[in-house]
Every structure is written in C-alpha cells, then in structure tokens.
C-alpha cells in the first residue's frame, strides 16, 4: 500500500477528545501497552476537539516519553464527527482505527481488528457492542430506536450497535475523504461505502471518568443529521400530512355546509378553533421539515470546513488549516 511505503506506519489510532482530562491517564495507560504489544509501527492521533480543560497540556506531557503520540489540536469545539474527520484526514497509517477516549471501547481489541482485517482481506472491521448494560436504560432504548430506523433508511448493511469504534483500510479512508460533504455521520457513511467488512464483538464498559459529552440535545442532533443526510422521506411525510389534512378539510366543508343549510350555524366555536389549530400545526410541521433540508442545503453551499486545525505535532507544513 502506498501509504505504508510513504510513512511506514501500519496502524493509526484516531482518538477524538473533548475535555477528557480525567480519563486521559487511564486511557493512555491501557492504550499504550495494547499498541506496543502489536509489534507494528503505529501512531496515535489524538484530536483535541477544542477542550477547555487540561487535555491538550496533558497530551503534550504524554508526548515527551511516547513518540508515537501525535496531537492534532482543533481551534475550537467542532463536535465528535468533525473531530473524527480531522483525524481521518491526517492519519498516515495503512489502517486507521477510531476509538473513544473514555475507555468505553477496549483498546485491547485493536489488535484483533487488525488481525481480522489482514487475515480476511477486509476494509472495514466494526466494533459491535455485545452488551450495553453499563449504559443507562434511556440510552439503550434511544440507541435501539436509532439503529432500527437507520437500518430501514440506509439498508441492512448498517450493523446494529456499532458506534464509532472501528478499523478502516487506507482504501476505505481515501473513499471517505473523497466524499464531498463536510458534515458527516460516520456510522452510516462507512457501511454505505459497501466495502467488505467484518465484526469484532466487545462489551461496552462504563465511562472511566468524567461526564458524557453527548447530552440529549446532541443525541437528537445526531439523529436528525442521520435521517436528513440519508433520506428525503420526511419531506414525503409533509406531503402525506398535507394530503390527510386536505381530505379532513373536504369532509369539514361538507359538514359545515350541511349544518349551515340546516340553519344551526351559531354553535361551532370549538370545531372552528380545533380546525384552525390543526391546520396551523400541520403547516408548521411541514415548514419545519422543509427547513431542515433547506438548512442543510445552505450549509452545503457555504462549503465551510468542518474544523480548523490549530496545531499538528506532525505537520510538516505548520499553520495549515482545514482540509
Ligand atoms: N467528543 C469530541 N467532541 C465532542 C463530544 C465528544 O471529541 O464535541 C469525544 C469524547 O471526548 C469521546 C468521544 O467523542 O472520546 C465520545 O463521546 P462520549 O464518550 O461523551 O459519548 P457517549 O459515549 O456518552 O455517547
Ligand atoms: Mg463515551
């Protein structure tokens, strides 16, 4: 593979980090032996996603006696998926793995992923969560609904319960980099590419320290981005809502005319009120759905980069930004 020839790195491990100062030491203490034990040239691409705590300082400290650790620092918080984009864009390895920094994904599985990819000639190896009992009931249920919906929208090739813990070949990474969109949901885009893939099962552990960086608002955002990024079905929902309310209106016209002809037109405040509210609500929902897509078109037309790099400890041309 040309990248292997270029840099000699077999495995790049991309780790997005946002305010992970409490988890970082424990994470490094488990990641390093797992990678050193592989006996392969590797690099760890820690993407600091605009942390406001000591994460970047700690990473600089760790780098003093861990030469394979590379820091890519983003100028501000750009979000998990954008941090992944930054890492994938800059990783040099023949294989690139992505893993969370909170030890919910076990670093010991990286070796297994690499071995499987090489043995079976796979371009993608998903980490599939066997057991999510460490996650809250709320998270499990919303995640279940999310994966069900995504399999319907994108197709069967989306593995259920596979997050952003996975291994990609150089070819798959290059295919991702060629995609024109700036704002990506990788857990859908990667299966959509259609490369040969395999799975490694693992048990989802507790976050080792710190708080989740995915509060309900961000989870909802990810879900909306996933749906609108892959399907225009919600726009058809708007059409259907319009059709249903149109038929309802026709029935109401017949009803109100017959009431008028029967000479009983004075009472009717309730039906009028309900009718007006109903039509108003349907219209607002449809405008909102349309707005989601118009917003995405607007963002796509602006073509602003998903992230800005402030520092890359391996960057030969320092000061470069974006992609
Ligand atoms: N993360 C990030 N930028 C963000 C939010 C999260 O880089 O804006 C990182 C975070 O540091 C972690 C990974 O993405 O390494 C997954 O986040 P988290 O563990 O908080 O999500 P959860 O596991 O709760 O879904
Ligand atoms: Mg986590």
PDB file of N, CA and C in Angstrom, residues 164-243:
ATOM      1  N   UNK A 164     -18.658   4.345  16.904  1.00  0.00           N
ATOM      2  CA  UNK A 164     -17.515   4.853  16.157  1.00  0.00           C
ATOM      3  C   UNK A 164     -16.212   4.155  16.538  1.00  0.00           C
ATOM      4  N   UNK A 165     -16.314   2.925  17.023  1.00  0.00           N
ATOM      5  CA  UNK A 165     -15.137   2.103  17.292  1.00  0.00           C
ATOM      6  C   UNK A 165     -14.986   1.141  16.128  1.00  0.00           C
ATOM      7  N   UNK A 166     -14.031   1.434  15.239  1.00  0.00           N
ATOM      8  CA  UNK A 166     -13.878   0.593  14.050  1.00  0.00           C
ATOM      9  C   UNK A 166     -12.502   0.776  13.441  1.00  0.00           C
ATOM     10  N   UNK A 167     -12.195  -0.149  12.534  1.00  0.00           N
ATOM     11  CA  UNK A 167     -10.919  -0.106  11.827  1.00  0.00           C
ATOM     12  C   UNK A 167     -11.201   0.029  10.336  1.00  0.00           C
ATOM     13  N   UNK A 168     -10.461   0.906   9.666  1.00  0.00           N
ATOM     14  CA  UNK A 168     -10.643   1.121   8.238  1.00  0.00           C
ATOM     15  C   UNK A 168      -9.320   0.893   7.508  1.00  0.00           C
ATOM     16  N   UNK A 169      -9.407   0.381   6.305  1.00  0.00           N
ATOM     17  CA  UNK A 169      -8.190   0.254   5.499  1.00  0.00           C
ATOM     18  C   UNK A 169      -7.905   1.615   4.869  1.00  0.00           C
ATOM     19  N   UNK A 170      -6.707   1.785   4.365  1.00  0.00           N
ATOM     20  CA  UNK A 170      -6.344   3.039   3.686  1.00  0.00           C
ATOM     21  C   UNK A 170      -7.322   3.330   2.550  1.00  0.00           C
ATOM     22  N   UNK A 171      -7.706   2.274   1.831  1.00  0.00           N
ATOM     23  CA  UNK A 171      -8.616   2.465   0.701  1.00  0.00           C
ATOM     24  C   UNK A 171      -9.967   3.025   1.166  1.00  0.00           C
ATOM     25  N   UNK A 172     -10.476   2.491   2.270  1.00  0.00           N
ATOM     26  CA  UNK A 172     -11.757   2.970   2.795  1.00  0.00           C
ATOM     27  C   UNK A 172     -11.618   4.413   3.281  1.00  0.00           C
ATOM     28  N   UNK A 173     -10.480   4.739   3.913  1.00  0.00           N
ATOM     29  CA  UNK A 173     -10.273   6.107   4.391  1.00  0.00           C
ATOM     30  C   UNK A 173     -10.236   7.073   3.211  1.00  0.00           C
ATOM     31  N   UNK A 174      -9.539   6.675   2.152  1.00  0.00           N
ATOM     32  CA  UNK A 174      -9.467   7.554   0.973  1.00  0.00           C
ATOM     33  C   UNK A 174     -10.850   7.732   0.357  1.00  0.00           C
ATOM     34  N   UNK A 175     -11.649   6.665   0.348  1.00  0.00           N
ATOM     35  CA  UNK A 175     -13.013   6.767  -0.191  1.00  0.00           C
ATOM     36  C   UNK A 175     -13.830   7.757   0.638  1.00  0.00           C
ATOM     37  N   UNK A 176     -13.658   7.713   1.962  1.00  0.00           N
ATOM     38  CA  UNK A 176     -14.382   8.658   2.829  1.00  0.00           C
ATOM     39  C   UNK A 176     -13.927  10.088   2.566  1.00  0.00           C
ATOM     40  N   UNK A 177     -12.611  10.254   2.406  1.00  0.00           N
ATOM     41  CA  UNK A 177     -12.084  11.599   2.210  1.00  0.00           C
ATOM     42  C   UNK A 177     -12.566  12.206   0.895  1.00  0.00           C
ATOM     43  N   UNK A 178     -12.870  11.342  -0.064  1.00  0.00           N
ATOM     44  CA  UNK A 178     -13.333  11.850  -1.356  1.00  0.00           C
ATOM     45  C   UNK A 178     -14.788  12.306  -1.332  1.00  0.00           C
ATOM     46  N   UNK A 179     -15.526  11.917  -0.300  1.00  0.00           N
ATOM     47  CA  UNK A 179     -16.930  12.320  -0.252  1.00  0.00           C
ATOM     48  C   UNK A 179     -17.021  13.840  -0.152  1.00  0.00           C
ATOM     49  N   UNK A 180     -17.931  14.436  -0.913  1.00  0.00           N
ATOM     50  CA  UNK A 180     -17.955  15.893  -0.946  1.00  0.00           C
ATOM     51  C   UNK A 180     -18.512  16.547   0.328  1.00  0.00           C
ATOM     52  N   UNK A 181     -19.310  15.827   1.089  1.00  0.00           N
ATOM     53  CA  UNK A 181     -19.955  16.532   2.202  1.00  0.00           C
ATOM     54  C   UNK A 181     -18.987  16.834   3.341  1.00  0.00           C
ATOM     55  N   UNK A 182     -19.214  17.946   3.986  1.00  0.00           N
ATOM     56  CA  UNK A 182     -18.327  18.385   5.066  1.00  0.00           C
ATOM     57  C   UNK A 182     -18.791  17.851   6.407  1.00  0.00           C
ATOM     58  N   UNK A 183     -20.098  17.687   6.571  1.00  0.00           N
ATOM     59  CA  UNK A 183     -20.625  17.288   7.879  1.00  0.00           C
ATOM     60  C   UNK A 183     -21.126  15.861   7.783  1.00  0.00           C
ATOM     61  N   UNK A 184     -20.464  14.965   8.491  1.00  0.00           N
ATOM     62  CA  UNK A 184     -20.664  13.548   8.240  1.00  0.00           C
ATOM     63  C   UNK A 184     -21.115  12.793   9.464  1.00  0.00           C
ATOM     64  N   UNK A 185     -21.904  11.747   9.219  1.00  0.00           N
ATOM     65  CA  UNK A 185     -22.243  10.820  10.289  1.00  0.00           C
ATOM     66  C   UNK A 185     -21.589   9.497   9.895  1.00  0.00           C
ATOM     67  N   UNK A 186     -20.446   9.221  10.491  1.00  0.00           N
ATOM     68  CA  UNK A 186     -19.636   8.106  10.016  1.00  0.00           C
ATOM     69  C   UNK A 186     -20.281   6.744  10.190  1.00  0.00           C
ATOM     70  N   UNK A 187     -21.081   6.582  11.247  1.00  0.00           N
ATOM     71  CA  UNK A 187     -21.613   5.235  11.458  1.00  0.00           C
ATOM     72  C   UNK A 187     -22.598   4.839  10.362  1.00  0.00           C
ATOM     73  N   UNK A 188     -23.028   5.804   9.543  1.00  0.00           N
ATOM     74  CA  UNK A 188     -23.870   5.472   8.396  1.00  0.00           C
ATOM     75  C   UNK A 188     -23.080   5.508   7.088  1.00  0.00           C
ATOM     76  N   UNK A 189     -22.186   6.491   6.979  1.00  0.00           N
ATOM     77  CA  UNK A 189     -21.418   6.627   5.738  1.00  0.00           C
ATOM     78  C   UNK A 189     -20.510   5.425   5.508  1.00  0.00           C
ATOM     79  N   UNK A 190     -19.908   4.924   6.593  1.00  0.00           N
ATOM     80  CA  UNK A 190     -18.955   3.817   6.435  1.00  0.00           C
ATOM     81  C   UNK A 190     -19.642   2.565   5.885  1.00  0.00           C
ATOM     82  N   UNK A 191     -20.767   2.114   6.466  1.00  0.00           N
ATOM     83  CA  UNK A 191     -21.435   0.954   5.856  1.00  0.00           C
ATOM     84  C   UNK A 191     -21.951   1.248   4.449  1.00  0.00           C
ATOM     85  N   UNK A 192     -22.332   2.490   4.211  1.00  0.00           N
ATOM     86  CA  UNK A 192     -22.870   2.866   2.904  1.00  0.00           C
ATOM     87  C   UNK A 192     -21.837   2.689   1.802  1.00  0.00           C
ATOM     88  N   UNK A 193     -20.536   2.824   2.142  1.00  0.00           N
ATOM     89  CA  UNK A 193     -19.474   2.675   1.138  1.00  0.00           C
ATOM     90  C   UNK A 193     -19.487   1.295   0.490  1.00  0.00           C
ATOM     91  N   UNK A 194     -19.921   0.294   1.259  1.00  0.00           N
ATOM     92  CA  UNK A 194     -20.076  -1.047   0.687  1.00  0.00           C
ATOM     93  C   UNK A 194     -18.816  -1.880   0.588  1.00  0.00           C
ATOM     94  N   UNK A 195     -17.777  -1.536   1.336  1.00  0.00           N
ATOM     95  CA  UNK A 195     -16.558  -2.360   1.343  1.00  0.00           C
ATOM     96  C   UNK A 195     -16.807  -3.667   2.091  1.00  0.00           C
ATOM     97  N   UNK A 196     -15.997  -4.700   1.791  1.00  0.00           N
ATOM     98  CA  UNK A 196     -16.115  -5.929   2.579  1.00  0.00           C
ATOM     99  C   UNK A 196     -15.806  -5.641   4.048  1.00  0.00           C
ATOM    100  N   UNK A 197     -16.645  -6.172   4.925  1.00  0.00           N
ATOM    101  CA  UNK A 197     -16.490  -5.802   6.331  1.00  0.00           C
ATOM    102  C   UNK A 197     -16.649  -7.003   7.251  1.00  0.00           C
ATOM    103  N   UNK A 198     -16.126  -6.865   8.445  1.00  0.00           N
ATOM    104  CA  UNK A 198     -16.270  -7.891   9.472  1.00  0.00           C
ATOM    105  C   UNK A 198     -16.570  -7.238  10.812  1.00  0.00           C
ATOM    106  N   UNK A 199     -16.744  -8.056  11.826  1.00  0.00           N
ATOM    107  CA  UNK A 199     -17.120  -7.526  13.139  1.00  0.00           C
ATOM    108  C   UNK A 199     -16.253  -8.123  14.230  1.00  0.00           C
ATOM    109  N   UNK A 200     -15.960  -7.302  15.211  1.00  0.00           N
ATOM    110  CA  UNK A 200     -15.349  -7.801  16.436  1.00  0.00           C
ATOM    111  C   UNK A 200     -16.286  -7.414  17.569  1.00  0.00           C
ATOM    112  N   UNK A 201     -16.655  -8.409  18.378  1.00  0.00           N
ATOM    113  CA  UNK A 201     -17.628  -8.121  19.436  1.00  0.00           C
ATOM    114  C   UNK A 201     -16.912  -7.684  20.704  1.00  0.00           C
ATOM    115  N   UNK A 202     -17.536  -6.766  21.429  1.00  0.00           N
ATOM    116  CA  UNK A 202     -16.941  -6.340  22.689  1.00  0.00           C
ATOM    117  C   UNK A 202     -18.023  -5.898  23.648  1.00  0.00           C
ATOM    118  N   UNK A 203     -17.650  -5.852  24.899  1.00  0.00           N
ATOM    119  CA  UNK A 203     -18.601  -5.426  25.925  1.00  0.00           C
ATOM    120  C   UNK A 203     -18.373  -3.947  26.197  1.00  0.00           C
ATOM    121  N   UNK A 204     -19.430  -3.184  26.088  1.00  0.00           N
ATOM    122  CA  UNK A 204     -19.349  -1.745  26.334  1.00  0.00           C
ATOM    123  C   UNK A 204     -19.168  -1.503  27.823  1.00  0.00           C
ATOM    124  N   UNK A 205     -18.049  -0.872  28.165  1.00  0.00           N
ATOM    125  CA  UNK A 205     -17.787  -0.656  29.590  1.00  0.00           C
ATOM    126  C   UNK A 205     -18.315   0.694  30.037  1.00  0.00           C
ATOM    127  N   UNK A 206     -18.183   0.953  31.337  1.00  0.00           N
ATOM    128  CA  UNK A 206     -18.557   2.263  31.879  1.00  0.00           C
ATOM    129  C   UNK A 206     -17.537   3.293  31.442  1.00  0.00           C
ATOM    130  N   UNK A 207     -17.982   4.513  31.285  1.00  0.00           N
ATOM    131  CA  UNK A 207     -17.031   5.616  31.085  1.00  0.00           C
ATOM    132  C   UNK A 207     -16.109   5.660  32.296  1.00  0.00           C
ATOM    133  N   UNK A 208     -14.789   5.712  32.063  1.00  0.00           N
ATOM    134  CA  UNK A 208     -13.854   5.555  33.169  1.00  0.00           C
ATOM    135  C   UNK A 208     -13.856   6.767  34.098  1.00  0.00           C
ATOM    136  N   UNK A 209     -14.037   7.956  33.544  1.00  0.00           N
ATOM    137  CA  UNK A 209     -14.077   9.172  34.366  1.00  0.00           C
ATOM    138  C   UNK A 209     -14.721  10.284  33.557  1.00  0.00           C
ATOM    139  N   UNK A 210     -15.158  11.319  34.238  1.00  0.00           N
ATOM    140  CA  UNK A 210     -15.759  12.460  33.550  1.00  0.00           C
ATOM    141  C   UNK A 210     -17.197  12.181  33.143  1.00  0.00           C
ATOM    142  N   UNK A 211     -17.771  13.149  32.446  1.00  0.00           N
ATOM    143  CA  UNK A 211     -19.180  13.104  32.071  1.00  0.00           C
ATOM    144  C   UNK A 211     -19.317  12.783  30.581  1.00  0.00           C
ATOM    145  N   UNK A 212     -20.497  12.268  30.178  1.00  0.00           N
ATOM    146  CA  UNK A 212     -20.725  12.079  28.747  1.00  0.00           C
ATOM    147  C   UNK A 212     -20.737  13.433  28.048  1.00  0.00           C
ATOM    148  N   UNK A 213     -20.209  13.464  26.827  1.00  0.00           N
ATOM    149  CA  UNK A 213     -20.223  14.703  26.047  1.00  0.00           C
ATOM    150  C   UNK A 213     -21.391  14.676  25.059  1.00  0.00           C
ATOM    151  N   UNK A 214     -22.260  13.680  25.243  1.00  0.00           N
ATOM    152  CA  UNK A 214     -23.441  13.570  24.387  1.00  0.00           C
ATOM    153  C   UNK A 214     -24.719  13.721  25.188  1.00  0.00           C
ATOM    154  N   UNK A 215     -25.046  14.936  25.612  1.00  0.00           N
ATOM    155  CA  UNK A 215     -26.327  15.125  26.279  1.00  0.00           C
ATOM    156  C   UNK A 215     -27.479  14.942  25.286  1.00  0.00           C
ATOM    157  N   UNK A 216     -28.718  14.925  25.800  1.00  0.00           N
ATOM    158  CA  UNK A 216     -29.874  14.605  24.954  1.00  0.00           C
ATOM    159  C   UNK A 216     -29.939  15.485  23.697  1.00  0.00           C
ATOM    160  N   UNK A 217     -29.633  16.767  23.849  1.00  0.00           N
ATOM    161  CA  UNK A 217     -29.698  17.691  22.712  1.00  0.00           C
ATOM    162  C   UNK A 217     -28.793  17.246  21.574  1.00  0.00           C
ATOM    163  N   UNK A 218     -27.558  16.837  21.934  1.00  0.00           N
ATOM    164  CA  UNK A 218     -26.618  16.410  20.898  1.00  0.00           C
ATOM    165  C   UNK A 218     -27.023  15.086  20.277  1.00  0.00           C
ATOM    166  N   UNK A 219     -27.617  14.206  21.100  1.00  0.00           N
ATOM    167  CA  UNK A 219     -28.090  12.933  20.555  1.00  0.00           C
ATOM    168  C   UNK A 219     -29.191  13.192  19.536  1.00  0.00           C
ATOM    169  N   UNK A 220     -30.091  14.138  19.867  1.00  0.00           N
ATOM    170  CA  UNK A 220     -31.180  14.461  18.951  1.00  0.00           C
ATOM    171  C   UNK A 220     -30.614  15.037  17.657  1.00  0.00           C
ATOM    172  N   UNK A 221     -29.590  15.875  17.777  1.00  0.00           N
ATOM    173  CA  UNK A 221     -28.959  16.486  16.605  1.00  0.00           C
ATOM    174  C   UNK A 221     -28.372  15.407  15.688  1.00  0.00           C
ATOM    175  N   UNK A 222     -27.698  14.436  16.313  1.00  0.00           N
ATOM    176  CA  UNK A 222     -27.092  13.343  15.546  1.00  0.00           C
ATOM    177  C   UNK A 222     -28.176  12.561  14.806  1.00  0.00           C
ATOM    178  N   UNK A 223     -29.304  12.333  15.497  1.00  0.00           N
ATOM    179  CA  UNK A 223     -30.391  11.580  14.876  1.00  0.00           C
ATOM    180  C   UNK A 223     -30.966  12.351  13.692  1.00  0.00           C
ATOM    181  N   UNK A 224     -31.184  13.666  13.855  1.00  0.00           N
ATOM    182  CA  UNK A 224     -31.734  14.473  12.756  1.00  0.00           C
ATOM    183  C   UNK A 224     -30.742  14.516  11.595  1.00  0.00           C
ATOM    184  N   UNK A 225     -29.451  14.703  11.899  1.00  0.00           N
ATOM    185  CA  UNK A 225     -28.434  14.709  10.844  1.00  0.00           C
ATOM    186  C   UNK A 225     -28.396  13.374  10.111  1.00  0.00           C
ATOM    187  N   UNK A 226     -28.561  12.286  10.863  1.00  0.00           N
ATOM    188  CA  UNK A 226     -28.516  10.962  10.245  1.00  0.00           C
ATOM    189  C   UNK A 226     -29.664  10.790   9.273  1.00  0.00           C
ATOM    190  N   UNK A 227     -30.862  11.178   9.704  1.00  0.00           N
ATOM    191  CA  UNK A 227     -32.037  10.979   8.857  1.00  0.00           C
ATOM    192  C   UNK A 227     -31.968  11.880   7.634  1.00  0.00           C
ATOM    193  N   UNK A 228     -31.727  13.170   7.843  1.00  0.00           N
ATOM    194  CA  UNK A 228     -31.758  14.098   6.710  1.00  0.00           C
ATOM    195  C   UNK A 228     -30.570  13.867   5.788  1.00  0.00           C
ATOM    196  N   UNK A 229     -29.467  13.317   6.331  1.00  0.00           N
ATOM    197  CA  UNK A 229     -28.307  13.059   5.491  1.00  0.00           C
ATOM    198  C   UNK A 229     -28.518  11.886   4.552  1.00  0.00           C
ATOM    199  N   UNK A 230     -29.494  11.048   4.854  1.00  0.00           N
ATOM    200  CA  UNK A 230     -29.642   9.834   4.069  1.00  0.00           C
ATOM    201  C   UNK A 230     -30.985   9.648   3.409  1.00  0.00           C
ATOM    202  N   UNK A 231     -31.943  10.517   3.726  1.00  0.00           N
ATOM    203  CA  UNK A 231     -33.264  10.240   3.207  1.00  0.00           C
ATOM    204  C   UNK A 231     -34.093  11.503   3.069  1.00  0.00           C
ATOM    205  N   UNK A 232     -34.890  11.540   2.009  1.00  0.00           N
ATOM    206  CA  UNK A 232     -35.835  12.636   1.842  1.00  0.00           C
ATOM    207  C   UNK A 232     -37.214  12.212   2.327  1.00  0.00           C
ATOM    208  N   UNK A 233     -37.297  11.058   3.021  1.00  0.00           N
ATOM    209  CA  UNK A 233     -38.595  10.540   3.464  1.00  0.00           C
ATOM    210  C   UNK A 233     -39.385  11.541   4.311  1.00  0.00           C
ATOM    211  N   UNK A 234     -38.733  12.301   5.215  1.00  0.00           N
ATOM    212  CA  UNK A 234     -39.523  13.262   5.991  1.00  0.00           C
ATOM    213  C   UNK A 234     -40.264  14.270   5.120  1.00  0.00           C
ATOM    214  N   UNK A 235     -39.692  14.598   3.954  1.00  0.00           N
ATOM    215  CA  UNK A 235     -40.403  15.531   3.071  1.00  0.00           C
ATOM    216  C   UNK A 235     -41.685  14.897   2.550  1.00  0.00           C
ATOM    217  N   UNK A 236     -41.624  13.560   2.328  1.00  0.00           N
ATOM    218  CA  UNK A 236     -42.843  12.872   1.905  1.00  0.00           C
ATOM    219  C   UNK A 236     -43.845  12.815   3.046  1.00  0.00           C
ATOM    220  N   UNK A 237     -43.341  12.772   4.279  1.00  0.00           N
ATOM    221  CA  UNK A 237     -44.248  12.837   5.428  1.00  0.00           C
ATOM    222  C   UNK A 237     -45.038  14.136   5.366  1.00  0.00           C
ATOM    223  N   UNK A 238     -44.331  15.226   4.997  1.00  0.00           N
ATOM    224  CA  UNK A 238     -45.010  16.516   4.870  1.00  0.00           C
ATOM    225  C   UNK A 238     -46.121  16.427   3.824  1.00  0.00           C
ATOM    226  N   UNK A 239     -45.819  15.776   2.702  1.00  0.00           N
ATOM    227  CA  UNK A 239     -46.839  15.624   1.652  1.00  0.00           C
ATOM    228  C   UNK A 239     -48.030  14.834   2.183  1.00  0.00           C
ATOM    229  N   UNK A 240     -47.732  13.751   2.903  1.00  0.00           N
ATOM    230  CA  UNK A 240     -48.813  12.932   3.442  1.00  0.00           C
ATOM    231  C   UNK A 240     -49.645  13.708   4.451  1.00  0.00           C
ATOM    232  N   UNK A 241     -48.990  14.453   5.320  1.00  0.00           N
ATOM    233  CA  UNK A 241     -49.730  15.264   6.293  1.00  0.00           C
ATOM    234  C   UNK A 241     -50.635  16.252   5.561  1.00  0.00           C
ATOM    235  N   UNK A 242     -50.086  16.845   4.501  1.00  0.00           N
ATOM    236  CA  UNK A 242     -50.873  17.782   3.702  1.00  0.00           C
ATOM    237  C   UNK A 242     -52.085  17.102   3.098  1.00  0.00           C
ATOM    238  N   UNK A 243     -51.869  15.877   2.561  1.00  0.00           N
ATOM    239  CA  UNK A 243     -52.982  15.148   1.929  1.00  0.00           C
ATOM    240  C   UNK A 243     -54.054  14.802   2.961  1.00  0.00           C
TER     241      UNK A 243
END
